[in-house]
């Protein structure tokens, strides 16, 4: 029996509470249910029988499995925050309510699609197995900082890498020393990837270029690069609707413009703390974003920022307020006091997409 299982499939008491605490290999969970059942066994048999019957008659146990699954799924949304560190502690704990709950949780792949670096390797491997063919949401936030790559991190990558065809989202924030191993894994195609946030917590003004996903991630819609640069002619940029760039060193503003010319479907663009060595000239390319609704730009200086913005052409009435404000100033149109927009005012929306 897997250590993470919290009920025996052949239990002779199908609706009795099941002990949880002794089955976890990483986190010790308080188990009042298990303690209670032991005390009941020591009491009169009739009392135990009564409690089992009472438990089975509760309305929630009469719900169809698919309804109970939705209730559990909504409950577990509260545990997807804080990098998911308590997600499986909670899921395994509630699977000990009774054998019916255990069965619903054990055989419901959508509940096992959260893959966290903070969990034990046993839990990670179990989640990968029980999630079946469902898309995976992976969070790599180490609980400690180390300049040396820990063995566990290599084992974690070794476990998730064979499932790259199921990666749906990945949120990464690791030290620079760990990044090389990760980027090797991210060089493989990820046909189901929709969202990637990749942050090197040590690097500022990155110049290295990575061939992300080998250019094959046709569903990728949201990309955040923090201290990590990629090959800017990569085809994964073509379908992006949201792009967030931080701490990247570009050789010139033209290089930024050429990279963004591949992002014709962008709806949200944020550029923060990036550097450019050479500003745009009259011969530099002009770019258009016909669907852009949110824009935030912060290059090395105000002059560099304005120089970049001058290369964006957008005559729409519903263009981002930053571009509308600049257009009015160029045309000499006075602005209302409450319409004044600073370059740093607009905020890039970067909320985590819940698992479906």
Short mmCIF file of N, CA and C in Angstrom, two decimals, residues 71-87 90 354:
data_model
loop_
_atom_site.label_atom_id
_atom_site.label_comp_id
_atom_site.label_asym_id
_atom_site.label_seq_id
_atom_site.Cartn_x
_atom_site.Cartn_y
_atom_site.Cartn_z
N UNK A 71 -17.02 19.92 -4.56
CA UNK A 71 -16.92 20.56 -3.25
C UNK A 71 -15.49 20.47 -2.74
N UNK A 72 -14.89 19.30 -2.85
CA UNK A 72 -13.51 19.12 -2.40
C UNK A 72 -12.58 19.99 -3.23
N UNK A 73 -12.79 20.04 -4.54
CA UNK A 73 -11.94 20.84 -5.42
C UNK A 73 -11.99 22.32 -5.03
N UNK A 74 -13.20 22.84 -4.79
CA UNK A 74 -13.33 24.24 -4.40
C UNK A 74 -12.67 24.50 -3.05
N UNK A 75 -12.80 23.55 -2.15
CA UNK A 75 -12.13 23.68 -0.84
C UNK A 75 -10.62 23.74 -1.01
N UNK A 76 -10.08 22.91 -1.90
CA UNK A 76 -8.63 22.85 -2.08
C UNK A 76 -8.06 24.08 -2.76
N UNK A 77 -8.90 24.90 -3.38
CA UNK A 77 -8.41 26.15 -3.98
C UNK A 77 -7.78 27.05 -2.93
N UNK A 78 -8.25 26.96 -1.68
CA UNK A 78 -7.70 27.78 -0.61
C UNK A 78 -6.26 27.38 -0.29
N UNK A 79 -5.86 26.20 -0.70
CA UNK A 79 -4.53 25.69 -0.37
C UNK A 79 -3.57 25.73 -1.55
N UNK A 80 -3.96 26.43 -2.61
CA UNK A 80 -3.07 26.59 -3.75
C UNK A 80 -2.22 27.84 -3.62
N UNK A 81 -2.49 28.68 -2.62
CA UNK A 81 -1.66 29.84 -2.36
C UNK A 81 -0.41 29.46 -1.60
N UNK A 82 0.41 30.44 -1.29
CA UNK A 82 1.65 30.21 -0.54
C UNK A 82 2.50 29.13 -1.19
N UNK A 83 2.54 29.13 -2.54
CA UNK A 83 3.35 28.18 -3.30
C UNK A 83 2.91 26.75 -3.10
N UNK A 84 1.69 26.54 -2.61
CA UNK A 84 1.14 25.19 -2.50
C UNK A 84 1.76 24.32 -1.44
N UNK A 85 2.42 24.92 -0.45
CA UNK A 85 3.17 24.12 0.52
C UNK A 85 2.27 23.25 1.39
N UNK A 86 1.01 23.63 1.58
CA UNK A 86 0.12 22.85 2.44
C UNK A 86 -0.93 22.07 1.66
N UNK A 87 -0.83 22.09 0.35
CA UNK A 87 -1.88 21.51 -0.48
C UNK A 87 -2.08 20.02 -0.19
N UNK A 90 -3.24 18.91 3.30
CA UNK A 90 -4.68 19.04 3.48
C UNK A 90 -5.44 17.97 2.71
N UNK A 354 -6.26 29.51 -11.80
CA UNK A 354 -6.64 28.29 -11.07
C UNK A 354 -6.67 27.07 -11.98
#
